[in-house]
Amino acid sequence: MSNYALTNCHIIDGINSGLRKDMTMIVSDGKIEKIGKVSEVKVPKGYTSLDICGKYVMPGLINAHAHLFGSGKPMKAIGGGKSQEKIVGMLRTKIGGKILDSMVKEHALTALKSGVTTIRAVGDLFYSDVKLRNMIDSGKLKGPRLLAAGLAISVTGGHGAGSFSHVADSPWEARKVVRKNVYEQTDLIKICVTGGVTDSRVIGQAGRLAMTLEEISAVCEEAHKVGLLVAAHVESTEGVRIALLGGVDTIEHGAALDEEIIELFLNNPKSLRGYSSLIPTLYAAVTICELKPEATLMSSINVENAKIVLDGMVKGLLQATEAGILTGLGTDSSCPFVTQYNTWRELEYVVKYAGLSAEAAIHNATRKNAKILEIDNLTGTLEVGKASDLIVVKENPLTNLRALSKVDMVIRGNLLIDNPQIKKIKEVDELLNII
């Protein structure tokens, strides 16, 4: 559908506070043409009129930290070791590659049907996300707007090494991997500055520094000279400090901040834009902390590391919000119990654990994420001239974020999905509902 009007709707535009009631939105060729009161806006001749019947219209969600290779159903292999090596080896085969491409496609479409109109994928296997992005951009496949990092960059024994990360153990090796990713036409560069929770083997490993300042600086210099932003997986205060000193543009996950770090976020001369942003991912840590290890398939060490990381992320988000640092939102989908269709839970968790308002959580997941990803000229708010990336829900999400758990309609440009149906993972959702 290319020319239509949404009438009798309440709009959360992402710019103004609260609602704009009893509105009409005119859409033409995938872009917003006009927004105004029902009494003031006439539906043009030849346009299809869609009566929204008093439901709520808001920008489509943006998941700024996702992985598309997993469904969220727990797998022992996510913690590394022989099981991971075996699965990755299988996916390297011709048949395995087809299976991987099919899964990634399915997971992206699942996210779209749940209301996520833009995904930033920050680590894949064999550039599968890049291939999917190319299919979507060329029109061969309908899907969400997709920004793909390709394979991340880690070090020997570092987070994601051997799966979604290249291994680079010197500044020049790191530069070489950046050049490889640029050749593969990735949209950004992702690095793993510290260890991670899911593949940790000792308590404290998640925050342990892995990359050196010299390696981080080399990556940033190489990426920035071609205009690519650098996203850094970091799960400790010192990790945040060294990543910002090296010039990274976004801190993924995060930790408690100090005065030097806050100043570096706000004024970072080595970053591409002169400042850096924070994208916390509480959802992934909450599930490991709150659910039993036999459900998540995580070890007691993983659980202890998740508790440390969750505490640091919450403190860092609160400090960043107070200091005026630009903050976004991501889920770390593919981690245990972090499905592709539950992005709304991250919004609920930043309210529950960090005390943000529902409106602030929505802005982080829409307008602010768009600015961080440098696509705010295209999406993130409902404004004339921007893409018609939006969702329709029955209840007001400003008063009940769970309204986002079931969308009535998803529009992504010219694609309109009415009453989207999602294949959910019953055993995952049953346990998530008790948190």
Coordinates of C-alpha atoms in Angstrom, one line a residue:
M1 CA 0.0 0.0 0.0
S2 CA 1.6 3.3 -1.1
N3 CA -1.0 6.1 -0.4
Y4 CA -3.3 5.9 2.6
A5 CA -4.4 7.8 5.7
L6 CA -4.6 6.6 9.3
T7 CA -7.6 8.3 10.9
N8 CA -9.0 8.6 14.4
C9 CA -5.8 7.8 16.1
H10 CA -3.9 9.0 19.2
I11 CA -0.3 9.8 18.2
I12 CA 2.9 9.6 20.2
D13 CA 5.2 11.4 17.8
G14 CA 8.5 11.0 19.8
I15 CA 9.1 14.7 19.8
N16 CA 6.4 16.3 22.0
S17 CA 5.5 15.0 25.4
G18 CA 2.4 13.0 25.8
L19 CA -0.3 12.4 23.2
R20 CA -1.7 14.2 20.2
K21 CA -5.4 13.0 20.3
D22 CA -7.9 12.5 17.5
M23 CA -5.3 12.8 14.7
T24 CA -5.0 11.9 11.0
M25 CA -1.8 10.9 9.4
I26 CA -1.4 10.9 5.6
V27 CA 1.2 8.6 4.1
S28 CA 2.5 8.6 0.5
D29 CA 5.0 6.3 -1.0
G30 CA 6.4 5.2 2.4
K31 CA 6.8 8.7 3.8
I32 CA 4.7 10.8 6.1
E33 CA 3.0 13.5 4.1
K34 CA 0.8 15.3 6.7
I35 CA -0.2 15.0 10.4
G36 CA -3.1 17.0 11.8
K37 CA -6.4 16.9 13.7
V38 CA -9.1 14.8 12.2
S39 CA -11.3 17.9 11.9
E40 CA -8.6 19.8 10.0
V41 CA -7.1 17.1 7.6
K42 CA -9.0 15.8 4.7
V43 CA -8.0 12.5 3.2
P44 CA -6.9 13.1 -0.4
K45 CA -8.8 11.6 -3.3
G46 CA -7.4 8.2 -4.3
Y47 CA -6.0 7.5 -0.8
T48 CA -7.1 4.5 1.2
S49 CA -8.6 5.6 4.6
L50 CA -7.8 3.3 7.5
D51 CA -9.8 4.0 10.6
I52 CA -7.6 3.3 13.7
C53 CA -10.6 3.6 16.0
G54 CA -8.9 5.5 18.8
K55 CA -5.8 3.3 19.0
Y56 CA -2.3 4.5 19.6
V57 CA 0.2 5.2 16.9
M58 CA 3.9 5.7 17.6
P59 CA 7.3 5.3 15.9
G60 CA 8.5 1.8 15.3
L61 CA 10.9 0.5 17.9
I62 CA 14.6 0.5 17.1
N63 CA 16.7 -2.3 18.6
A64 CA 20.2 -0.8 18.7
H65 CA 21.9 -4.0 20.0
A66 CA 20.8 -7.3 18.5
H67 CA 22.2 -10.5 17.2
L68 CA 20.1 -12.3 14.6
F69 CA 21.6 -15.8 14.7
G70 CA 19.6 -17.0 17.7
S71 CA 16.0 -17.2 18.7
G72 CA 16.5 -16.6 22.5
K73 CA 15.9 -20.3 23.3
P74 CA 18.8 -21.3 25.6
M75 CA 21.7 -23.2 24.1
K76 CA 24.7 -24.7 26.0
A77 CA 26.9 -23.7 23.0
I78 CA 26.5 -20.0 23.7
G79 CA 29.0 -20.3 26.5
G80 CA 31.7 -21.4 24.1
G81 CA 33.7 -24.6 24.3
K82 CA 33.4 -27.7 22.1
S83 CA 29.7 -27.4 21.6
Q84 CA 30.1 -24.0 20.1
E85 CA 33.0 -25.1 17.9
K86 CA 30.9 -27.9 16.6
I87 CA 27.9 -25.7 15.7
V88 CA 30.0 -23.0 14.1
G89 CA 31.8 -25.7 12.1
M90 CA 28.5 -27.1 10.9
L91 CA 27.3 -23.6 9.9
R92 CA 30.5 -23.2 7.7
T93 CA 29.2 -25.9 5.4
K94 CA 27.1 -25.2 2.3
I95 CA 24.0 -26.7 3.9
G96 CA 24.7 -25.1 7.3
G97 CA 25.1 -21.7 5.6
K98 CA 21.6 -22.1 4.0
I99 CA 20.2 -23.0 7.4
L100 CA 21.9 -19.9 9.0
D101 CA 20.6 -17.6 6.3
S102 CA 17.1 -18.9 6.8
M103 CA 17.2 -18.5 10.5
V104 CA 18.6 -14.9 10.3
K105 CA 15.8 -14.0 7.8
E106 CA 13.1 -15.6 10.1
H107 CA 14.4 -13.8 13.2
A108 CA 14.5 -10.4 11.5
L109 CA 10.9 -10.8 10.2
T110 CA 9.9 -11.9 13.7
A111 CA 11.3 -8.7 15.1
L112 CA 9.6 -6.7 12.5
K113 CA 6.2 -8.3 13.3
S114 CA 6.7 -7.5 16.9
G115 CA 7.1 -3.8 16.2
V116 CA 10.8 -3.4 15.6
T117 CA 11.2 -1.5 12.4
T118 CA 14.9 -0.9 12.6
I119 CA 17.6 -3.3 13.9
R120 CA 21.3 -2.7 14.4
A121 CA 22.9 -6.1 14.3
V122 CA 26.2 -6.0 16.2
G123 CA 27.9 -9.3 15.5
D124 CA 27.0 -12.1 13.1
L125 CA 28.4 -15.4 11.7
F126 CA 30.0 -15.2 8.2
Y127 CA 28.4 -11.9 7.3
S128 CA 25.0 -13.4 7.3
D129 CA 23.4 -10.1 8.5
V130 CA 25.1 -8.2 5.7
K131 CA 23.6 -10.6 3.1
L132 CA 20.2 -10.1 4.6
R133 CA 20.6 -6.3 4.7
N134 CA 21.4 -6.4 1.0
M135 CA 18.3 -8.4 0.2
I136 CA 16.1 -6.0 2.1
D137 CA 17.7 -2.9 0.6
S138 CA 17.4 -4.3 -2.9
G139 CA 13.7 -5.0 -2.5
K140 CA 14.1 -8.8 -2.8
L141 CA 12.8 -9.2 0.7
K142 CA 10.5 -7.2 2.9
G143 CA 12.0 -6.7 6.3
P144 CA 13.1 -4.1 8.9
R145 CA 15.7 -1.4 8.2
L146 CA 18.9 -3.3 9.1
L147 CA 22.3 -1.9 10.0
A148 CA 24.9 -4.7 10.1
A149 CA 28.3 -4.8 11.8
G150 CA 29.3 -8.2 10.3
L151 CA 31.7 -10.1 12.5
A152 CA 32.9 -8.2 15.6
I153 CA 36.6 -7.9 16.5
S154 CA 37.9 -9.6 19.6
V155 CA 41.2 -11.1 20.8
T156 CA 42.4 -14.6 21.5
G157 CA 40.2 -15.9 24.3
G158 CA 38.1 -12.8 24.1
H159 CA 34.3 -12.4 24.0
G160 CA 32.8 -14.0 20.9
A161 CA 36.2 -15.3 19.7
G162 CA 35.6 -18.3 17.4
S163 CA 31.9 -17.5 16.8
F164 CA 30.7 -13.9 16.0
S165 CA 34.1 -12.3 16.4
H166 CA 37.3 -12.2 14.3
V167 CA 40.5 -12.6 16.4
A168 CA 43.0 -9.7 16.2
D169 CA 46.0 -9.6 18.6
S170 CA 47.8 -6.4 17.6
P171 CA 46.9 -3.0 16.3
W172 CA 47.8 -4.0 12.7
E173 CA 45.8 -7.2 12.9
A174 CA 42.9 -5.1 14.1
R175 CA 43.3 -2.6 11.2
K176 CA 43.3 -5.5 8.8
V177 CA 40.0 -6.8 10.2
V178 CA 38.4 -3.4 9.9
R179 CA 39.6 -3.3 6.3
K180 CA 38.0 -6.7 5.7
N181 CA 34.7 -5.5 7.2
V182 CA 34.8 -2.3 5.1
Y183 CA 35.3 -4.5 2.0
E184 CA 32.3 -6.6 3.0
Q185 CA 30.4 -3.3 3.2
T186 CA 29.4 -3.3 6.9
D187 CA 27.5 -0.3 8.3
L188 CA 29.6 -0.1 11.5
I189 CA 32.5 -1.8 13.3
K190 CA 31.9 -3.7 16.6
I191 CA 34.7 -4.5 19.0
C192 CA 34.9 -6.5 22.3
V193 CA 36.9 -4.5 24.7
T194 CA 36.3 -6.7 27.7
G195 CA 35.2 -10.2 28.4
G196 CA 31.5 -11.2 28.4
V197 CA 29.1 -12.9 30.7
T198 CA 28.0 -15.9 28.6
D199 CA 31.5 -17.2 27.8
S200 CA 33.1 -16.3 31.1
R201 CA 35.0 -19.0 33.0
V202 CA 35.9 -17.1 36.2
I203 CA 34.2 -14.4 38.3
G204 CA 35.2 -11.0 37.1
Q205 CA 36.1 -12.1 33.6
A206 CA 33.1 -10.3 32.0
G207 CA 34.7 -6.9 32.9
R208 CA 38.3 -7.9 32.4
L209 CA 40.2 -5.8 29.8
A210 CA 40.9 -7.8 26.7
M211 CA 41.8 -5.2 24.0
T212 CA 44.6 -2.7 24.6
L213 CA 44.3 1.0 24.1
E214 CA 46.6 0.7 21.1
E215 CA 44.3 -1.9 19.5
I216 CA 41.2 0.1 20.2
S217 CA 42.7 3.3 18.8
A218 CA 43.8 1.5 15.6
V219 CA 40.3 0.2 15.0
C220 CA 38.8 3.7 15.6
E221 CA 41.3 5.4 13.3
E222 CA 40.7 2.9 10.5
A223 CA 36.9 3.0 10.8
H224 CA 36.6 6.7 11.3
K225 CA 38.6 7.5 8.1
V226 CA 35.8 5.9 6.1
G227 CA 33.0 7.3 8.2
L228 CA 32.1 4.2 10.2
L229 CA 31.0 4.4 13.8
V230 CA 32.6 2.0 16.3
A231 CA 30.5 0.2 18.9
A232 CA 32.3 -1.4 21.8
H233 CA 31.2 -4.3 24.0
V234 CA 32.2 -3.1 27.5
E235 CA 31.3 -4.5 30.9
S236 CA 33.5 -2.7 33.5
T237 CA 34.3 0.9 34.4
E238 CA 37.9 0.6 33.3
G239 CA 36.7 -0.9 30.1
V240 CA 34.5 2.1 29.4
R241 CA 37.4 4.4 30.2
I242 CA 39.9 2.8 27.8
A243 CA 37.3 2.4 25.1
L244 CA 36.4 6.1 25.2
L245 CA 40.1 7.1 25.3
G246 CA 40.5 5.0 22.1
G247 CA 37.7 6.9 20.4
V248 CA 34.7 4.5 20.3
D249 CA 31.4 6.0 19.4
T250 CA 29.0 3.8 21.4
I251 CA 29.5 1.9 24.6
E252 CA 27.4 -1.3 24.5
H253 CA 26.2 -2.6 27.9
G254 CA 28.2 -0.3 30.1
A255 CA 29.2 0.1 33.8
A256 CA 29.4 2.6 36.6
L257 CA 30.9 5.9 35.5
D258 CA 33.2 8.5 37.1
E259 CA 33.8 12.2 36.4
E260 CA 36.5 11.5 33.8
I261 CA 34.3 9.0 31.9
I262 CA 31.3 11.3 31.9
E263 CA 33.4 14.1 30.4
L264 CA 34.8 11.7 27.8
F265 CA 31.2 10.8 26.8
L266 CA 30.2 14.4 26.4
N267 CA 33.4 15.6 24.8
N268 CA 35.4 12.8 23.0
P269 CA 37.8 14.3 20.5
K270 CA 38.8 10.9 19.1
S271 CA 35.3 9.8 18.4
L272 CA 33.8 10.4 15.0
R273 CA 31.2 13.0 16.1
G274 CA 33.0 14.5 19.1
Y275 CA 30.9 12.7 21.6
S276 CA 30.0 9.1 22.5
S277 CA 26.8 7.4 23.5
L278 CA 25.6 4.6 25.8
I279 CA 23.4 1.6 24.8
P280 CA 22.6 -0.5 27.9
T281 CA 21.1 -4.0 27.5
L282 CA 19.5 -4.9 30.9
Y283 CA 17.3 -7.6 29.5
A284 CA 20.1 -10.1 28.8
A285 CA 21.6 -9.7 32.3
V286 CA 18.2 -9.7 34.1
T287 CA 17.2 -13.1 32.7
I288 CA 20.5 -14.7 33.8
C289 CA 20.2 -13.1 37.3
E290 CA 16.5 -13.9 37.9
L291 CA 16.0 -17.3 36.3
K292 CA 17.4 -20.6 37.5
P293 CA 20.7 -21.7 35.8
E294 CA 19.1 -25.0 34.8
A295 CA 16.6 -22.9 32.7
T296 CA 19.2 -20.5 31.2
L297 CA 21.9 -23.2 30.8
M298 CA 24.3 -20.7 32.4
S299 CA 26.9 -21.7 35.1
S300 CA 27.1 -20.2 38.6
I301 CA 30.1 -18.2 37.3
N302 CA 28.0 -16.8 34.5
V303 CA 25.3 -15.8 37.0
E304 CA 27.7 -14.0 39.4
N305 CA 29.2 -12.1 36.4
A306 CA 25.7 -11.2 35.2
K307 CA 24.9 -9.8 38.7
I308 CA 28.0 -7.6 38.6
V309 CA 27.3 -6.4 35.1
L310 CA 23.6 -5.7 35.7
D311 CA 24.5 -3.6 38.8
G312 CA 27.1 -1.7 36.7
M313 CA 24.7 -1.1 33.8
V314 CA 22.0 0.2 36.0
K315 CA 24.3 2.6 37.8
G316 CA 25.8 3.7 34.5
L317 CA 22.4 4.4 32.9
L318 CA 21.3 6.4 35.8
Q319 CA 24.5 8.5 35.8
A320 CA 24.4 9.0 32.1
T321 CA 20.8 10.1 32.1
E322 CA 21.6 12.6 34.9
A323 CA 24.7 13.9 33.1
G324 CA 22.9 14.4 29.8
I325 CA 24.8 11.7 27.9
L326 CA 22.9 10.4 24.9
T327 CA 21.5 7.0 25.8
G328 CA 19.7 4.4 23.6
L329 CA 18.3 1.0 24.1
G330 CA 19.1 -2.6 23.0
T331 CA 18.2 -6.1 24.0
D332 CA 21.2 -8.3 23.1
S333 CA 18.8 -10.7 21.4
S334 CA 20.0 -14.3 20.9
C335 CA 21.2 -14.4 24.6
P336 CA 19.3 -16.9 26.8
F337 CA 15.6 -15.9 27.0
V338 CA 16.2 -12.7 25.0
T339 CA 13.9 -13.4 22.0
Q340 CA 13.6 -11.4 18.8
Y341 CA 10.0 -10.4 19.6
N342 CA 10.4 -9.2 23.2
T343 CA 12.1 -5.9 22.7
W344 CA 9.3 -4.3 24.8
R345 CA 10.7 -6.0 27.8
E346 CA 13.9 -4.0 27.7
L347 CA 11.8 -0.8 27.9
E348 CA 10.0 -2.3 30.9
Y349 CA 13.3 -3.2 32.6
V350 CA 14.9 0.2 32.3
V351 CA 11.7 1.5 34.1
K352 CA 11.8 -1.2 36.7
Y353 CA 15.5 -1.3 37.4
A354 CA 16.8 2.1 36.5
G355 CA 13.7 4.2 37.3
L356 CA 13.2 5.8 33.9
S357 CA 9.7 6.9 33.0
A358 CA 7.8 5.0 30.3
E359 CA 8.1 8.0 28.0
A360 CA 11.9 8.2 28.5
A361 CA 12.2 4.5 27.7
I362 CA 10.1 5.0 24.6
H363 CA 12.3 7.9 23.5
N364 CA 15.5 5.9 24.1
A365 CA 14.0 3.1 21.9
T366 CA 13.0 5.5 19.1
R367 CA 14.2 9.1 18.7
K368 CA 17.4 8.7 20.7
N369 CA 18.4 5.4 19.1
A370 CA 17.8 7.0 15.7
K371 CA 20.2 9.8 16.5
I372 CA 22.8 7.4 17.9
L373 CA 22.6 5.3 14.7
E374 CA 22.7 8.4 12.5
I375 CA 19.3 7.7 10.9
D376 CA 17.3 10.4 12.6
N377 CA 16.8 12.1 9.3
L378 CA 14.9 8.9 8.2
T379 CA 13.1 7.5 11.2
G380 CA 12.7 7.5 15.0
T381 CA 9.9 10.1 15.1
L382 CA 6.6 10.7 13.4
E383 CA 7.3 13.8 11.3
V384 CA 6.4 15.1 7.9
G385 CA 9.0 13.9 5.4
K386 CA 10.3 10.9 7.5
A387 CA 9.7 7.3 6.7
S388 CA 6.3 5.8 7.8
D389 CA 8.0 3.4 10.2
L390 CA 5.3 3.0 12.9
I391 CA 3.3 0.7 15.0
V392 CA -0.3 0.7 16.2
V393 CA -1.3 -0.7 19.7
K394 CA -4.6 -0.9 21.5
E395 CA -3.6 0.7 24.8
N396 CA -1.5 3.7 25.7
P397 CA 2.1 2.6 26.1
L398 CA 2.9 5.8 28.1
T399 CA 0.8 4.4 30.9
N400 CA 1.4 0.7 30.3
L401 CA 4.5 -0.4 28.4
R402 CA 3.1 -3.9 28.1
A403 CA 0.8 -2.5 25.4
L404 CA 3.9 -3.0 23.2
S405 CA 3.8 -6.7 23.7
K406 CA 1.1 -7.1 21.1
V407 CA 1.0 -4.7 18.2
D408 CA -2.1 -4.4 16.0
M409 CA -0.3 -3.1 13.0
V410 CA 3.3 -2.6 11.8
I411 CA 4.1 -0.2 9.0
R412 CA 7.7 -0.1 7.6
G413 CA 7.7 2.3 4.6
N414 CA 5.3 0.8 2.0
L415 CA 4.9 -2.5 3.9
L416 CA 1.8 -2.7 6.1
I417 CA 1.3 -5.8 8.3
D418 CA -2.2 -5.9 9.8
N419 CA -2.6 -8.1 12.9
P420 CA 0.9 -9.6 12.7
Q421 CA 1.2 -13.2 13.9
I422 CA 4.4 -14.3 15.7
K423 CA 5.5 -17.8 16.5
K424 CA 6.5 -17.5 20.1
I425 CA 8.6 -19.8 22.3
K426 CA 6.1 -20.9 25.0
E427 CA 8.6 -22.3 27.5
V428 CA 10.6 -19.1 27.3
D429 CA 7.7 -16.7 27.8
E430 CA 6.2 -18.7 30.6
L431 CA 9.4 -18.2 32.7
L432 CA 9.9 -14.6 31.6
N433 CA 6.4 -13.8 32.9
I434 CA 7.4 -14.6 36.5
I435 CA 10.2 -12.0 36.5

